Short mmCIF file of C-alpha atoms in Angstrom, two decimals:
data_model
loop_
_atom_site.label_atom_id
_atom_site.label_comp_id
_atom_site.label_asym_id
_atom_site.label_seq_id
_atom_site.Cartn_x
_atom_site.Cartn_y
_atom_site.Cartn_z
CA UNK A 1 59.69 160.17 86.26
CA UNK A 2 58.59 156.98 88.08
CA UNK A 3 60.09 153.60 87.36
CA UNK A 4 56.79 152.34 85.94
CA UNK A 5 56.36 155.27 83.55
CA UNK A 6 59.96 155.09 82.40
CA UNK A 7 59.86 151.36 81.86
CA UNK A 8 56.56 151.58 80.01
CA UNK A 9 58.17 153.82 77.42
CA UNK A 10 60.48 150.98 76.40
CA UNK A 11 57.58 149.39 74.54
CA UNK A 12 54.70 151.45 73.23
CA UNK A 13 51.87 150.44 70.93
CA UNK A 14 49.71 152.63 68.70
CA UNK A 15 46.05 152.82 69.75
CA UNK A 16 44.94 150.50 66.94
CA UNK A 17 47.44 147.89 68.01
CA UNK A 18 46.26 148.06 71.62
CA UNK A 19 42.65 147.53 70.51
CA UNK A 20 43.71 144.49 68.48
CA UNK A 21 45.64 143.00 71.41
CA UNK A 22 42.78 143.67 73.82
CA UNK A 23 40.49 141.92 71.37
CA UNK A 24 42.89 138.98 71.32
CA UNK A 25 42.66 138.71 75.11
CA UNK A 26 38.86 138.68 74.93
CA UNK A 27 38.85 136.16 72.08
CA UNK A 28 41.19 133.78 73.89
CA UNK A 29 39.07 134.13 77.02
CA UNK A 30 35.91 133.19 75.11
CA UNK A 31 37.66 130.28 73.38
CA UNK A 32 38.93 129.05 76.73
CA UNK A 33 35.45 129.18 78.24
CA UNK A 34 33.92 127.23 75.35
CA UNK A 35 36.82 124.77 75.37
CA UNK A 36 36.39 124.05 79.07
CA UNK A 37 32.78 122.96 78.53
CA UNK A 38 33.57 121.06 75.32
CA UNK A 39 36.53 119.23 76.89
CA UNK A 40 34.39 118.05 79.80
CA UNK A 41 32.09 116.34 77.31
CA UNK A 42 34.86 114.45 75.52
CA UNK A 43 36.05 111.06 76.70
CA UNK A 44 35.28 107.35 76.55
CA UNK A 45 31.69 108.41 77.23
CA UNK A 46 30.80 111.43 75.11
CA UNK A 47 28.43 113.92 76.70
CA UNK A 48 26.70 116.56 74.54
CA UNK A 49 27.83 120.16 75.02
CA UNK A 50 24.41 121.37 76.18
CA UNK A 51 24.09 118.53 78.69
CA UNK A 52 27.48 119.44 80.16
CA UNK A 53 26.38 123.06 80.38
CA UNK A 54 23.14 122.10 82.14
CA UNK A 55 24.95 119.86 84.62
CA UNK A 56 27.55 122.51 85.43
CA UNK A 57 24.83 125.11 85.97
CA UNK A 58 22.59 122.54 87.69
CA UNK A 59 19.47 123.59 85.80
CA UNK A 60 16.14 121.83 86.35
CA UNK A 61 16.44 119.80 83.13
CA UNK A 62 20.05 118.75 83.72
CA UNK A 63 20.84 115.03 83.32
CA UNK A 64 21.37 113.17 86.58
CA UNK A 65 22.88 109.88 87.62
CA UNK A 66 26.15 108.60 86.12
CA UNK A 67 26.49 111.45 83.62
CA UNK A 68 26.32 114.06 86.37
CA UNK A 69 28.92 112.16 88.40
CA UNK A 70 31.25 111.96 85.37
CA UNK A 71 30.93 115.68 84.71
CA UNK A 72 31.07 117.05 88.24
CA UNK A 73 33.40 114.67 90.01
CA UNK A 74 35.72 113.32 87.32
CA UNK A 75 36.08 115.52 84.26
CA UNK A 76 35.33 119.06 85.42
CA UNK A 77 38.05 119.22 88.12
CA UNK A 78 40.51 117.62 85.70
CA UNK A 79 39.78 120.09 82.90
CA UNK A 80 39.96 123.07 85.26
CA UNK A 81 43.26 121.86 86.69
CA UNK A 82 44.61 121.48 83.16
CA UNK A 83 43.76 125.11 82.44
CA UNK A 84 45.41 126.22 85.69
CA UNK A 85 48.57 124.22 85.01
CA UNK A 86 48.82 125.45 81.42
CA UNK A 87 48.39 129.07 82.47
CA UNK A 88 50.98 128.74 85.24
CA UNK A 89 53.61 127.08 83.06
CA UNK A 90 53.14 129.47 80.13
CA UNK A 91 53.24 132.65 82.18
CA UNK A 92 56.36 131.58 84.07
CA UNK A 93 58.00 130.73 80.76
CA UNK A 94 57.21 134.20 79.45
CA UNK A 95 58.60 135.86 82.59
CA UNK A 96 61.77 133.75 82.77
CA UNK A 97 62.54 134.35 79.11
CA UNK A 98 62.29 138.08 79.76
CA UNK A 99 64.23 138.04 83.02
CA UNK A 100 67.07 135.88 81.70
CA UNK A 101 66.96 137.39 78.21
CA UNK A 102 67.14 133.83 76.94
CA UNK A 103 64.52 132.44 74.51
CA UNK A 104 65.20 128.92 75.82
CA UNK A 105 64.51 129.75 79.47
CA UNK A 106 61.86 127.62 81.16
CA UNK A 107 61.14 126.19 84.63
CA UNK A 108 63.70 123.41 84.14
CA UNK A 109 66.39 126.07 83.86
CA UNK A 110 65.92 127.16 87.48
CA UNK A 111 65.74 123.62 88.86
CA UNK A 112 62.14 123.82 90.04
CA UNK A 113 60.64 121.18 87.73
CA UNK A 114 63.47 118.69 88.31
CA UNK A 115 63.28 119.18 92.06
CA UNK A 116 59.52 118.61 92.01
CA UNK A 117 60.01 115.33 90.15
CA UNK A 118 62.61 114.21 92.69
CA UNK A 119 60.36 115.04 95.64
CA UNK A 120 57.38 113.29 94.07
CA UNK A 121 59.31 110.14 93.21
CA UNK A 122 60.71 109.96 96.75
CA UNK A 123 57.16 110.17 98.11
CA UNK A 124 55.93 107.46 95.75
CA UNK A 125 58.82 105.11 96.50
CA UNK A 126 58.38 105.64 100.26
CA UNK A 127 54.75 104.61 100.13
CA UNK A 128 53.67 108.15 101.02
CA UNK A 129 51.76 108.90 97.82
CA UNK A 130 49.19 110.90 99.81
CA UNK A 131 52.02 113.39 100.47
CA UNK A 132 52.93 113.64 96.79
CA UNK A 133 51.87 117.28 96.15
CA UNK A 134 53.60 118.47 99.33
CA UNK A 135 56.73 116.46 98.53
CA UNK A 136 56.83 117.76 94.96
CA UNK A 137 56.43 121.38 96.03
CA UNK A 138 59.05 120.96 98.73
CA UNK A 139 61.47 119.42 96.26
CA UNK A 140 60.92 122.29 93.83
CA UNK A 141 61.57 124.89 96.48
CA UNK A 142 64.65 123.16 97.89
CA UNK A 143 66.36 122.74 94.52
CA UNK A 144 65.50 126.29 93.54
CA UNK A 145 66.92 127.57 96.84
CA UNK A 146 70.18 125.78 96.08
CA UNK A 147 70.23 127.31 92.59
CA UNK A 148 69.56 130.77 94.00
CA UNK A 149 72.28 130.48 96.63
CA UNK A 150 74.82 129.32 94.04
CA UNK A 151 73.85 132.04 91.58
CA UNK A 152 73.98 135.00 93.95
CA UNK A 153 77.68 135.71 93.70
CA UNK A 154 78.67 138.96 95.37
CA UNK A 155 75.07 139.56 96.43
CA UNK A 156 73.89 139.94 92.83
CA UNK A 157 71.78 137.56 90.78
CA UNK A 158 73.64 137.29 87.49
CA UNK A 159 71.91 135.84 84.45
CA UNK A 160 74.80 133.60 83.41
CA UNK A 161 75.42 132.26 86.92
CA UNK A 162 71.68 131.58 87.38
CA UNK A 163 71.49 129.61 84.13
CA UNK A 164 74.65 127.60 84.84
CA UNK A 165 73.62 126.87 88.43
CA UNK A 166 70.14 125.88 87.32
CA UNK A 167 71.41 123.51 84.63
CA UNK A 168 73.84 121.85 87.05
CA UNK A 169 71.37 121.42 89.92
CA UNK A 170 68.61 120.27 87.57
CA UNK A 171 70.95 117.65 86.10
CA UNK A 172 71.79 116.35 89.58
CA UNK A 173 68.11 116.21 90.54
CA UNK A 174 67.22 114.39 87.32
CA UNK A 175 70.07 111.91 87.83
CA UNK A 176 68.85 111.18 91.36
CA UNK A 177 65.28 110.78 90.10
CA UNK A 178 66.32 108.38 87.36
CA UNK A 179 68.41 106.32 89.80
CA UNK A 180 65.48 106.00 92.20
CA UNK A 181 63.05 105.07 89.41
CA UNK A 182 65.38 102.44 87.94
CA UNK A 183 65.79 100.83 91.36
CA UNK A 184 62.12 100.95 92.29
CA UNK A 185 59.87 97.85 92.47
CA UNK A 186 58.01 96.98 89.29
CA UNK A 187 54.70 97.70 91.01
CA UNK A 188 55.71 101.34 91.54
CA UNK A 189 57.73 101.87 88.38
CA UNK A 190 54.81 102.72 86.10
CA UNK A 191 53.27 105.29 88.44
CA UNK A 192 56.63 106.98 89.04
CA UNK A 193 57.46 107.10 85.34
CA UNK A 194 53.98 108.34 84.44
CA UNK A 195 54.24 111.13 87.01
CA UNK A 196 57.61 112.33 85.75
CA UNK A 197 56.10 112.62 82.25
CA UNK A 198 53.09 114.56 83.50
CA UNK A 199 49.38 113.80 83.67
CA UNK A 200 46.08 114.87 85.19
CA UNK A 201 44.37 111.53 85.75
CA UNK A 202 42.77 111.10 89.15
CA UNK A 203 42.34 114.85 89.70
CA UNK A 204 40.00 115.69 92.55
CA UNK A 205 38.45 118.97 93.63
CA UNK A 206 40.82 119.30 96.57
CA UNK A 207 43.75 119.41 94.12
CA UNK A 208 42.59 122.74 92.68
CA UNK A 209 42.54 125.45 95.40
CA UNK A 210 46.29 125.87 96.04
CA UNK A 211 47.52 125.97 92.42
CA UNK A 212 44.51 128.06 91.38
CA UNK A 213 45.21 130.73 94.00
CA UNK A 214 48.96 130.72 93.33
CA UNK A 215 48.56 131.00 89.55
CA UNK A 216 45.90 133.72 89.81
CA UNK A 217 48.05 135.83 92.13
CA UNK A 218 51.14 135.22 90.00
CA UNK A 219 49.48 136.27 86.74
CA UNK A 220 48.21 139.49 88.30
CA UNK A 221 51.56 140.24 89.95
CA UNK A 222 53.59 139.46 86.83
CA UNK A 223 51.27 141.74 84.85
CA UNK A 224 51.87 144.55 87.33
CA UNK A 225 55.64 144.08 86.89
CA UNK A 226 55.42 143.79 83.09
CA UNK A 227 56.44 147.39 82.37
CA UNK A 228 59.64 146.95 84.38
CA UNK A 229 60.20 143.57 82.76
CA UNK A 230 60.12 145.35 79.40
CA UNK A 231 63.04 147.50 80.54
CA UNK A 232 65.25 144.45 81.07
CA UNK A 233 65.48 144.02 77.31
CA UNK A 234 67.86 147.00 77.37
CA UNK A 235 70.29 145.15 79.60
CA UNK A 236 71.31 146.02 83.15
CA UNK A 237 72.74 149.44 82.35
CA UNK A 238 69.81 150.47 80.19
CA UNK A 239 67.24 149.28 82.73
CA UNK A 240 69.10 150.93 85.60
CA UNK A 241 69.15 154.22 83.69
CA UNK A 242 65.34 154.05 83.65
CA UNK A 243 65.26 153.69 87.41
CA UNK A 244 64.68 149.93 87.55
CA UNK A 245 66.39 148.13 90.44
CA UNK A 246 67.53 145.25 88.25
CA UNK A 247 68.87 142.86 90.89
CA UNK A 248 65.85 143.18 93.15
CA UNK A 249 63.38 142.90 90.26
CA UNK A 250 65.17 139.89 88.78
CA UNK A 251 65.27 138.10 92.13
CA UNK A 252 61.59 138.73 92.86
CA UNK A 253 60.46 137.59 89.42
CA UNK A 254 62.56 134.43 89.52
CA UNK A 255 61.35 133.57 93.04
CA UNK A 256 57.74 134.19 91.97
CA UNK A 257 58.25 131.95 88.95
CA UNK A 258 59.70 129.17 91.09
CA UNK A 259 56.77 129.28 93.54
CA UNK A 260 54.28 129.20 90.64
CA UNK A 261 56.04 126.29 88.97
CA UNK A 262 56.28 124.37 92.23
CA UNK A 263 52.55 124.80 92.82
CA UNK A 264 51.48 123.55 89.38
CA UNK A 265 54.07 120.82 88.88
CA UNK A 266 53.23 119.39 92.30
CA UNK A 267 49.77 118.41 91.00
CA UNK A 268 50.52 117.67 87.34
CA UNK A 269 53.99 116.15 87.15
CA UNK A 270 56.73 117.18 84.77
CA UNK A 271 55.22 118.70 81.62
CA UNK A 272 57.77 120.11 79.22
CA UNK A 273 57.68 122.51 76.29
CA UNK A 274 54.56 124.46 77.32
CA UNK A 275 56.66 127.12 79.06
CA UNK A 276 58.92 127.30 75.99
CA UNK A 277 56.43 127.01 73.18
CA UNK A 278 53.51 129.20 74.24
CA UNK A 279 55.41 132.46 75.01
CA UNK A 280 57.26 132.15 71.69
CA UNK A 281 54.01 131.73 69.78
CA UNK A 282 52.46 134.68 71.63
CA UNK A 283 55.43 136.95 70.89
CA UNK A 284 55.32 135.99 67.21
CA UNK A 285 51.74 137.26 67.07
CA UNK A 286 51.56 140.00 69.71
CA UNK A 287 55.12 141.37 69.79
CA UNK A 288 57.44 141.70 72.74
CA UNK A 289 55.48 143.97 75.10
CA UNK A 290 55.15 141.94 78.29
CA UNK A 291 52.06 143.91 79.29
CA UNK A 292 50.31 141.83 76.63
CA UNK A 293 52.58 138.79 76.54
CA UNK A 294 51.84 137.90 80.17
CA UNK A 295 48.01 137.70 79.99
CA UNK A 296 48.01 136.27 76.47
CA UNK A 297 50.50 133.57 77.48
CA UNK A 298 48.38 132.62 80.48
CA UNK A 299 45.24 132.27 78.36
CA UNK A 300 47.00 130.51 75.48
CA UNK A 301 48.74 128.11 77.86
CA UNK A 302 45.45 127.25 79.54
CA UNK A 303 43.77 126.71 76.16
CA UNK A 304 46.61 124.50 74.90
CA UNK A 305 46.69 122.35 78.02
CA UNK A 306 42.93 121.76 77.98
CA UNK A 307 43.10 120.29 74.47
CA UNK A 308 46.38 118.43 75.04
CA UNK A 309 44.71 116.70 77.98
CA UNK A 310 41.77 115.79 75.75
CA UNK A 311 44.23 114.18 73.37
CA UNK A 312 45.96 112.40 76.25
CA UNK A 313 42.78 110.61 77.26
CA UNK A 314 41.37 109.94 73.78
CA UNK A 315 44.30 108.97 71.54
CA UNK A 316 45.19 105.68 73.22
CA UNK A 317 41.98 104.41 74.80
CA UNK A 318 41.48 102.78 77.21
CA UNK A 319 44.95 103.84 78.41
CA UNK A 320 46.16 107.42 78.67
CA UNK A 321 49.19 109.02 77.08
CA UNK A 322 51.34 111.12 79.45
CA UNK A 323 50.75 114.78 78.69
CA UNK A 324 54.50 115.44 78.54
CA UNK A 325 54.77 113.05 75.60
CA UNK A 326 52.19 115.01 73.61
CA UNK A 327 53.67 118.41 74.44
CA UNK A 328 57.10 117.13 73.36
CA UNK A 329 55.65 115.89 70.07
CA UNK A 330 54.15 119.34 69.52
CA UNK A 331 57.07 121.34 70.86
CA UNK A 332 59.96 119.69 69.05
CA UNK A 333 58.66 120.39 65.50
CA UNK A 334 57.69 123.90 66.62
CA UNK A 335 61.26 124.70 67.58
CA UNK A 336 62.69 123.05 64.48
CA UNK A 337 60.54 125.41 62.42
CA UNK A 338 61.74 128.38 64.49
CA UNK A 339 65.35 127.27 64.04
CA UNK A 340 64.91 126.95 60.30
CA UNK A 341 63.41 130.42 60.10
CA UNK A 342 66.23 131.89 62.17
CA UNK A 343 68.81 130.24 59.92
CA UNK A 344 67.14 131.59 56.80
CA UNK A 345 67.14 135.12 58.26
CA UNK A 346 70.82 134.78 59.21
CA UNK A 347 71.74 133.75 55.66
CA UNK A 348 69.66 136.43 53.94
#
């Protein structure tokens, strides 16, 4: 029996359930497509849905002039990047929660997000803002490498050691970031603080290719590994008995998650709670089979981020609200509700 077949048996769905979940994937895909067009039309200057559609498709009766510039050069790349970032964060959250068997696992737990913030702030404070994405990605990879080296005791990647190493390194990176921000000139303080809280303002088309390719490859690859990821729920011994090479699988999935997070955070800044909130919501609806959790999380994360970004640019006009502030306002009550439900179940 192959590893994939054995691992797939850990989580099986009846045919009716599979049809329902497949329908959910299609429905989220349609909602995401409609939301992308609708979100492009929303802003200080509202543009009708059909006009946005005509401009995007460049039909003969499409509006031209300022409206076309707003749609094509300002809002469309921003909305698309929001969808890419949301998908990347949500899918890595789903994978890390499965790998670490920890419902609170997210990119901050492996040091990648904190390292990206440190790299970006260093670039901003050095007057090298044009290097910001590269600096953020480099910072994410360096901090994650330190976490990985600390966690691989005896050549094995233990869950507990990975979590503890990640928390410690992330705390150090955040402390260094805060120190640099507090000692930065007033002229640079706002931009540094805004970046650490996350945002998509100023997005250009050349910001999209790298994160888009990384997220697309990651989602496909994580989906191909989903059956083996299901086996990890049985613990190391149970997964090994099914033929899963636990240490190698865990290392590859964590490294893939770190690369994905580094790619998206490098262009969006630190956005919290999406990687925590979306996979939980998906599992509440779709169950724990990662063959469905992975694609549904990617789509749901993209959908959430598109509308959170709309709120970020509309709720405090003419200024913008950092996206991380809105996701925290949504995520904190979400987890309080989950905690209350868990406490009620424990007492019943």
